mmCIF file of C-alpha atoms in Angstrom:
data_model
loop_
_atom_site.group_PDB
_atom_site.id
_atom_site.type_symbol
_atom_site.label_atom_id
_atom_site.label_comp_id
_atom_site.label_asym_id
_atom_site.label_seq_id
_atom_site.Cartn_x
_atom_site.Cartn_y
_atom_site.Cartn_z
ATOM 1 C CA MET A 4 1.318 153.831 0.914
ATOM 2 C CA ILE A 5 3.551 156.612 2.178
ATOM 3 C CA PRO A 6 3.741 159.593 -0.221
ATOM 4 C CA THR A 7 7.546 159.553 -0.238
ATOM 5 C CA ARG A 8 7.580 155.958 -1.457
ATOM 6 C CA ILE A 9 5.158 156.819 -4.245
ATOM 7 C CA MET A 10 7.295 159.757 -5.359
ATOM 8 C CA ARG A 11 10.502 157.698 -5.185
ATOM 9 C CA ALA A 12 8.895 154.926 -7.245
ATOM 10 C CA ALA A 13 7.858 157.457 -9.890
ATOM 11 C CA LYS A 14 11.410 158.863 -10.187
ATOM 12 C CA GLY A 15 13.153 155.504 -10.070
ATOM 13 C CA SER A 16 15.948 154.478 -7.760
ATOM 14 C CA LYS A 17 18.518 156.863 -6.341
ATOM 15 C CA PRO A 18 21.566 157.479 -8.509
ATOM 16 C CA ASN A 19 24.633 155.479 -7.517
ATOM 17 C CA LEU A 20 27.498 157.792 -6.590
ATOM 18 C CA THR A 21 30.226 155.185 -7.078
ATOM 19 C CA GLY A 22 29.014 153.846 -10.413
ATOM 20 C CA PHE A 23 29.214 150.278 -9.092
ATOM 21 C CA ASN A 24 25.960 148.376 -9.139
ATOM 22 C CA LEU A 25 26.034 145.283 -6.957
ATOM 23 C CA ARG A 26 22.928 143.770 -8.569
ATOM 24 C CA ASP A 27 24.518 143.907 -12.013
ATOM 25 C CA PHE A 28 27.727 142.438 -10.627
ATOM 26 C CA ARG A 29 25.884 139.489 -9.084
ATOM 27 C CA ALA A 30 23.894 138.930 -12.258
ATOM 28 C CA SER A 31 27.033 138.931 -14.408
ATOM 29 C CA GLY A 32 28.432 136.049 -12.379
ATOM 30 C CA GLY A 33 25.658 133.844 -13.662
ATOM 31 C CA ILE A 34 25.307 130.250 -12.644
ATOM 32 C CA LYS A 35 28.244 128.760 -10.833
ATOM 33 C CA ARG A 36 30.282 126.570 -13.109
ATOM 34 C CA TYR A 37 30.864 122.922 -12.362
ATOM 35 C CA ASP A 38 34.106 122.289 -10.527
ATOM 36 C CA PRO A 39 35.281 118.713 -11.093
ATOM 37 C CA TRP A 40 37.683 118.917 -8.141
ATOM 38 C CA GLY A 41 35.231 120.616 -5.782
ATOM 39 C CA ARG A 42 34.160 117.413 -4.086
ATOM 40 C CA ALA A 43 37.745 116.217 -3.730
ATOM 41 C CA GLU A 44 38.839 119.510 -2.144
ATOM 42 C CA ALA A 45 35.802 119.927 0.157
ATOM 43 C CA TRP A 46 37.344 117.874 2.962
ATOM 44 C CA ARG A 47 39.975 120.575 3.538
ATOM 45 C CA SER A 48 37.506 123.057 4.984
ATOM 46 C CA GLU A 49 34.687 120.957 6.449
ATOM 47 C CA GLY A 50 34.130 118.822 9.506
ATOM 48 C CA HIS A 51 37.194 117.584 11.342
ATOM 49 C CA PHE A 52 39.559 119.674 9.180
ATOM 50 C CA SER A 53 37.767 123.020 9.475
ATOM 51 C CA ARG A 54 39.872 126.073 10.279
ATOM 52 C CA TYR A 55 38.540 126.211 13.852
ATOM 53 C CA ASN A 56 39.382 122.566 14.542
ATOM 54 C CA ARG A 57 42.858 122.887 13.041
ATOM 55 C CA PHE A 58 43.760 125.787 15.332
ATOM 56 C CA LYS A 59 42.053 124.206 18.331
ATOM 57 C CA ASN A 60 43.980 120.955 17.937
ATOM 58 C CA ALA A 61 47.328 122.455 16.921
ATOM 59 C CA LEU A 62 48.869 122.101 20.399
ATOM 60 C CA PRO A 63 46.788 119.438 22.161
ATOM 61 C CA GLY A 64 48.706 119.165 25.458
ATOM 62 C CA LEU A 65 49.717 122.787 25.918
ATOM 63 C CA GLY A 66 46.966 123.654 28.417
ATOM 64 C CA ILE A 67 47.414 120.575 30.592
ATOM 65 C CA GLY A 68 51.201 120.849 30.446
ATOM 66 C CA SER A 69 51.172 124.528 31.412
ATOM 67 C CA ALA A 70 48.848 123.860 34.350
ATOM 68 C CA ALA A 71 50.973 120.932 35.569
ATOM 69 C CA PHE A 72 54.136 123.021 35.322
ATOM 70 C CA ALA A 73 52.546 125.879 37.282
ATOM 71 C CA VAL A 74 51.438 123.470 40.027
ATOM 72 C CA TYR A 75 54.927 121.971 40.210
ATOM 73 C CA CYS A 76 56.571 125.414 40.434
ATOM 74 C CA ALA A 77 54.173 126.455 43.220
ATOM 75 C CA TYR A 78 54.838 123.201 45.113
ATOM 76 C CA GLU A 79 58.588 123.631 44.777
ATOM 77 C CA HIS A 80 58.463 127.248 45.918
ATOM 78 C CA PHE A 81 56.273 126.741 48.989
ATOM 79 C CA PHE A 82 56.983 123.199 50.214
ATOM 80 C CA LEU A 83 60.507 122.225 49.220
ATOM 81 C CA GLN A 84 63.124 123.955 51.351
ATOM 82 C CA ASP A 85 66.623 124.603 50.126
ATOM 83 C CA GLN A 86 68.795 122.216 52.165
ATOM 84 C CA HIS A 87 72.174 123.636 51.228
ATOM 85 C CA HIS A 88 72.158 127.328 52.151
ATOM 86 C CA HIS A 89 74.987 127.792 49.703
ATOM 87 C CA GLY A 90 76.571 130.938 51.086
ATOM 88 C CA GLN A 91 76.829 129.783 54.720
ATOM 89 C CA GLU A 92 78.210 126.287 54.073
ATOM 90 C CA ASP A 93 80.916 127.533 51.743
ATOM 91 C CA GLU A 94 82.243 129.958 54.371
ATOM 92 C CA ALA A 95 82.234 127.296 57.113
ATOM 93 C CA GLN A 96 84.115 124.808 54.958
ATOM 94 C CA GLU A 97 86.738 127.350 53.919
ATOM 95 C CA GLY A 98 87.533 128.154 57.545
ATOM 96 C CA SER A 99 88.035 124.510 58.484
ATOM 97 C CA HIS A 100 90.507 123.773 55.688
#
């Protein structure tokens, strides 16, 4: 054994600066008490209703809808031409009246 471990074992454990001993805290909790509603409430946080699945399924069509909208906007911008040319037609019609 390493000499420092032997000396530490002879002196005991290091003093706790905070005064909070986690081992004593865990031991004071004892055995978990029976919860009669535990089984009835377990479904809220397990399986299909876990926190991850609730957030994942909150907006089911958002991704597909956003992609379809982006494709439509790109198609409209590049392939559909504006037939009216608003400024030029208005001037031509005003002159003929």
